[in-house]
Tab-separated table of N, CA and C in Angstrom:
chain	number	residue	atom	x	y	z
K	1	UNK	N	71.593	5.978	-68.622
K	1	UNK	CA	72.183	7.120	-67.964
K	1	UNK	C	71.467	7.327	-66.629
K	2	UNK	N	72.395	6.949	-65.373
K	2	UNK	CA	71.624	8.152	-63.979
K	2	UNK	C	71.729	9.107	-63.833
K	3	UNK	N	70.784	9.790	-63.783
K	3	UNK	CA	70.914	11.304	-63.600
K	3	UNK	C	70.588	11.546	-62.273
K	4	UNK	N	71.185	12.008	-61.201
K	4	UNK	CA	70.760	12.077	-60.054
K	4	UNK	C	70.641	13.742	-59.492
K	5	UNK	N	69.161	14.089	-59.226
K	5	UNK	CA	68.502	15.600	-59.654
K	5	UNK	C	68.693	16.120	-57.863
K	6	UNK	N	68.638	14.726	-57.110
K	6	UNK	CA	68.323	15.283	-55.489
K	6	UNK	C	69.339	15.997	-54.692
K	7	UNK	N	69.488	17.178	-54.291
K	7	UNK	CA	71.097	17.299	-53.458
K	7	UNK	C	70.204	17.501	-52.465
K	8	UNK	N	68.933	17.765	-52.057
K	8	UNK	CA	67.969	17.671	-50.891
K	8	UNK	C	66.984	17.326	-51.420
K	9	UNK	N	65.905	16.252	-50.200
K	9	UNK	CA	65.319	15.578	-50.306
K	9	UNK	C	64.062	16.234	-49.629
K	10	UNK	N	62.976	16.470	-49.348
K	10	UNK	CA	61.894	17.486	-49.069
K	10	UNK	C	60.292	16.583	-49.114
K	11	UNK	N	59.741	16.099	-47.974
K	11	UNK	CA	58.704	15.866	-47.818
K	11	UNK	C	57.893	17.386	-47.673
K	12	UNK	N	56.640	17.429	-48.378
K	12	UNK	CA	55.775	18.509	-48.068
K	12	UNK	C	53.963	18.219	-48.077
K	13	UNK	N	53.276	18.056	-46.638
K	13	UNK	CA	52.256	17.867	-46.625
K	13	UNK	C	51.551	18.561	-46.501
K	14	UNK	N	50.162	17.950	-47.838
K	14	UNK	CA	49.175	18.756	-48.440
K	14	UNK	C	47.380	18.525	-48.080
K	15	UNK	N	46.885	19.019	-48.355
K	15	UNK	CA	45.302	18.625	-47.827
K	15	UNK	C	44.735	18.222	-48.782
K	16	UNK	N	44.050	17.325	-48.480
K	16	UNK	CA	43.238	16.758	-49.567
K	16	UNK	C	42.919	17.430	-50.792
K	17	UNK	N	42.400	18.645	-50.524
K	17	UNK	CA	41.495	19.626	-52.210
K	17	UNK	C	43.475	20.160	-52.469
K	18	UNK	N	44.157	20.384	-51.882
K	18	UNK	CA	45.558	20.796	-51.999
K	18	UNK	C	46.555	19.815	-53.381
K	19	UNK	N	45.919	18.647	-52.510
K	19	UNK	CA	46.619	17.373	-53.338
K	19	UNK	C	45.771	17.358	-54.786
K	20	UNK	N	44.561	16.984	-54.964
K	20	UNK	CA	43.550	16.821	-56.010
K	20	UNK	C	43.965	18.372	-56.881
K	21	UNK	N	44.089	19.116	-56.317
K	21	UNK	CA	44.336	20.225	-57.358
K	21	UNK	C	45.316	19.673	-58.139
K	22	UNK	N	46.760	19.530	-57.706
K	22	UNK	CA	48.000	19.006	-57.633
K	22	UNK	C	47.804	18.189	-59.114
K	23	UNK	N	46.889	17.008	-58.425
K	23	UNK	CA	46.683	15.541	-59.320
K	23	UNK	C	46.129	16.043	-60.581
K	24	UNK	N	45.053	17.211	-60.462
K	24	UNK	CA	44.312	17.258	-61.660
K	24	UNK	C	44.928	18.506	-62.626
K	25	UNK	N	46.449	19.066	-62.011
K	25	UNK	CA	46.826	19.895	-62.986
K	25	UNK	C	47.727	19.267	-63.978
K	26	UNK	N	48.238	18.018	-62.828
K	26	UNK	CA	49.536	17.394	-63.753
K	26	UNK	C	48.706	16.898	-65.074
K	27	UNK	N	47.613	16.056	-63.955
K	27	UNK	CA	47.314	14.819	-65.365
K	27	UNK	C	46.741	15.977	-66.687
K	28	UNK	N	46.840	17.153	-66.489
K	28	UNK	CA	45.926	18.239	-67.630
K	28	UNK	C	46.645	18.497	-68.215
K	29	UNK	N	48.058	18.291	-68.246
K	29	UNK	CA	49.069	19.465	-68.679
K	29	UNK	C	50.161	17.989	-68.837
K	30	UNK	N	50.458	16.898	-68.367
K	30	UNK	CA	50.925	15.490	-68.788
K	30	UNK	C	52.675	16.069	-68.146
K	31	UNK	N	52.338	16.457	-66.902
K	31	UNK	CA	53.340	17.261	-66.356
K	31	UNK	C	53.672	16.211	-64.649
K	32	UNK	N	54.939	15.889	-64.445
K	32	UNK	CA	54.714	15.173	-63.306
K	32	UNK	C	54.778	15.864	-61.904
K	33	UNK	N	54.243	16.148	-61.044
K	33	UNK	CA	54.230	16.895	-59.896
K	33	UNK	C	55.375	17.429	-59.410
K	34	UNK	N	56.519	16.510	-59.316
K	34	UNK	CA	57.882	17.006	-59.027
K	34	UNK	C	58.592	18.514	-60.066
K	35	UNK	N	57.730	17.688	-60.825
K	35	UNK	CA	58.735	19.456	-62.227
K	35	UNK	C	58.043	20.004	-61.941
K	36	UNK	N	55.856	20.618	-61.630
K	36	UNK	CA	55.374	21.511	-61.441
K	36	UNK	C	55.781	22.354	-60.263
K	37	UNK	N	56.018	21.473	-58.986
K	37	UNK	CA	56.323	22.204	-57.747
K	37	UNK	C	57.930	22.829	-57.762
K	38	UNK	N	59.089	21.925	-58.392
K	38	UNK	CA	60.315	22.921	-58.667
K	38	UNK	C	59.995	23.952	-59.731
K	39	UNK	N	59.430	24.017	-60.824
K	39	UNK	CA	59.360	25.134	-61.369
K	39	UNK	C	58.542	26.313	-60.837
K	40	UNK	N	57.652	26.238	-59.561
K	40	UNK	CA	56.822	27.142	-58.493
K	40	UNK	C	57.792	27.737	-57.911
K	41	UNK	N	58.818	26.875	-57.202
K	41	UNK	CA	60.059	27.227	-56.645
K	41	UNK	C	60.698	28.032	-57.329
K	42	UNK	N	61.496	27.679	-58.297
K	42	UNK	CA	62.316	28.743	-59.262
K	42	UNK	C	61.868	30.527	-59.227
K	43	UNK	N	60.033	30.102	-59.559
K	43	UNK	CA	59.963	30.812	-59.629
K	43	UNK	C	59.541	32.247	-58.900
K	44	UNK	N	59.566	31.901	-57.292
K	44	UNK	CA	59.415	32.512	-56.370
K	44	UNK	C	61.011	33.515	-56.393
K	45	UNK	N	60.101	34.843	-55.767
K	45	UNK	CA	61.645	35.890	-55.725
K	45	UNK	C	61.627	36.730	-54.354
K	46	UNK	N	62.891	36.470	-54.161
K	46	UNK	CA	63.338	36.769	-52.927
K	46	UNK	C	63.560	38.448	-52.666
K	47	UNK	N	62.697	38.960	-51.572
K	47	UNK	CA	63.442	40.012	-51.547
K	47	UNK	C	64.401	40.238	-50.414
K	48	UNK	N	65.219	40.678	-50.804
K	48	UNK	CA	66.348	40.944	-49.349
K	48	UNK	C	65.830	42.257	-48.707
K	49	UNK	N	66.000	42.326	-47.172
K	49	UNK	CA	65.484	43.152	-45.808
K	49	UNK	C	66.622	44.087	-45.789
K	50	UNK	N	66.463	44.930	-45.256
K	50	UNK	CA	67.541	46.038	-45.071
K	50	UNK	C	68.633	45.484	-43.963
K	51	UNK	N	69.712	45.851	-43.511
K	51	UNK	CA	70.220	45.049	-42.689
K	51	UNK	C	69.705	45.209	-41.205
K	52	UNK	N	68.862	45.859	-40.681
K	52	UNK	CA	68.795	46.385	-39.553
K	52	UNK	C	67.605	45.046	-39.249
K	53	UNK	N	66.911	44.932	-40.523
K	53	UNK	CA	65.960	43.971	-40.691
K	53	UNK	C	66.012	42.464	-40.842
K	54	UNK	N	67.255	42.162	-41.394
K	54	UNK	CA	67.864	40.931	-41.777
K	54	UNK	C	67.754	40.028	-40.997
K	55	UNK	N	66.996	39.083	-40.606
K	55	UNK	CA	67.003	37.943	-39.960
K	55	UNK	C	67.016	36.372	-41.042
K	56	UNK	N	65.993	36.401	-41.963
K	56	UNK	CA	65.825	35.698	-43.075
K	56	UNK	C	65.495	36.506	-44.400
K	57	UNK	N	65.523	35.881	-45.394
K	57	UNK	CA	64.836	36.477	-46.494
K	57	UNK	C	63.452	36.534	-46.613
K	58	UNK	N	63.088	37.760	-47.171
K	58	UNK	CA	61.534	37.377	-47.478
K	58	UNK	C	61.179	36.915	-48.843
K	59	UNK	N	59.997	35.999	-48.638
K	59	UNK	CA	59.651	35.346	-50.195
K	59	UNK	C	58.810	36.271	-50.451
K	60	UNK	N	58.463	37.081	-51.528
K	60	UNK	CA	57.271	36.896	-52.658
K	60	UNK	C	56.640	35.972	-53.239
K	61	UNK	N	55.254	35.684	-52.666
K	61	UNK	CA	54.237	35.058	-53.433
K	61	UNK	C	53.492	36.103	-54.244
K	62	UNK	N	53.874	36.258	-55.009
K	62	UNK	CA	53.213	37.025	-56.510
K	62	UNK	C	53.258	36.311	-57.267
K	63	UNK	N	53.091	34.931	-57.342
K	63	UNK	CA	53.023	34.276	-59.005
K	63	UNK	C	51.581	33.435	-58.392
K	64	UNK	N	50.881	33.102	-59.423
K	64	UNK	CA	50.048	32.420	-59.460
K	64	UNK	C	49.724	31.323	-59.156
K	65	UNK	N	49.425	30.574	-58.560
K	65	UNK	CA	49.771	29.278	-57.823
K	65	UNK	C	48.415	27.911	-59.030
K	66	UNK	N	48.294	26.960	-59.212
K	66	UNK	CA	47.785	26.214	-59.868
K	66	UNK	C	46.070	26.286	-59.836
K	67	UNK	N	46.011	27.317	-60.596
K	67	UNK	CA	44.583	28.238	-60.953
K	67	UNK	C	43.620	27.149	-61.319
């Protein structure tokens, strides 16, 4: 079966202790980097601006990032 997951494709560069965090949460948790960083995504929440304010959305970073 192909399952094809990409409808966008997304380079994102990281810093060294950035990456090693990265490396040493997957291999802890037997999790592959691609599902940790979309499920970060998911779980970010958007708040919408009033309209006077509206240019983009704003993100909330309130979740915990790879402790």
């Amino acid at each position: 079966m192909n399952k094809k997951w990409a409808v966008k494709r997304i380079t994102i560069n990281l810093a060294s202790a950035e990456s090693e965090k990265l490396e040493k949460y997957c291999a802890s948790t037997g999790r592959l980097s691609t599902d940790v960083i979309r499920e970060l995504i998911r779980s970010l929440s958007i708040t919408e601006l009033s309209a006077s304010e509206k240019t983009t959305p704003t993100l909330k970073y309130d979740v915990p990032i790879l402790k």
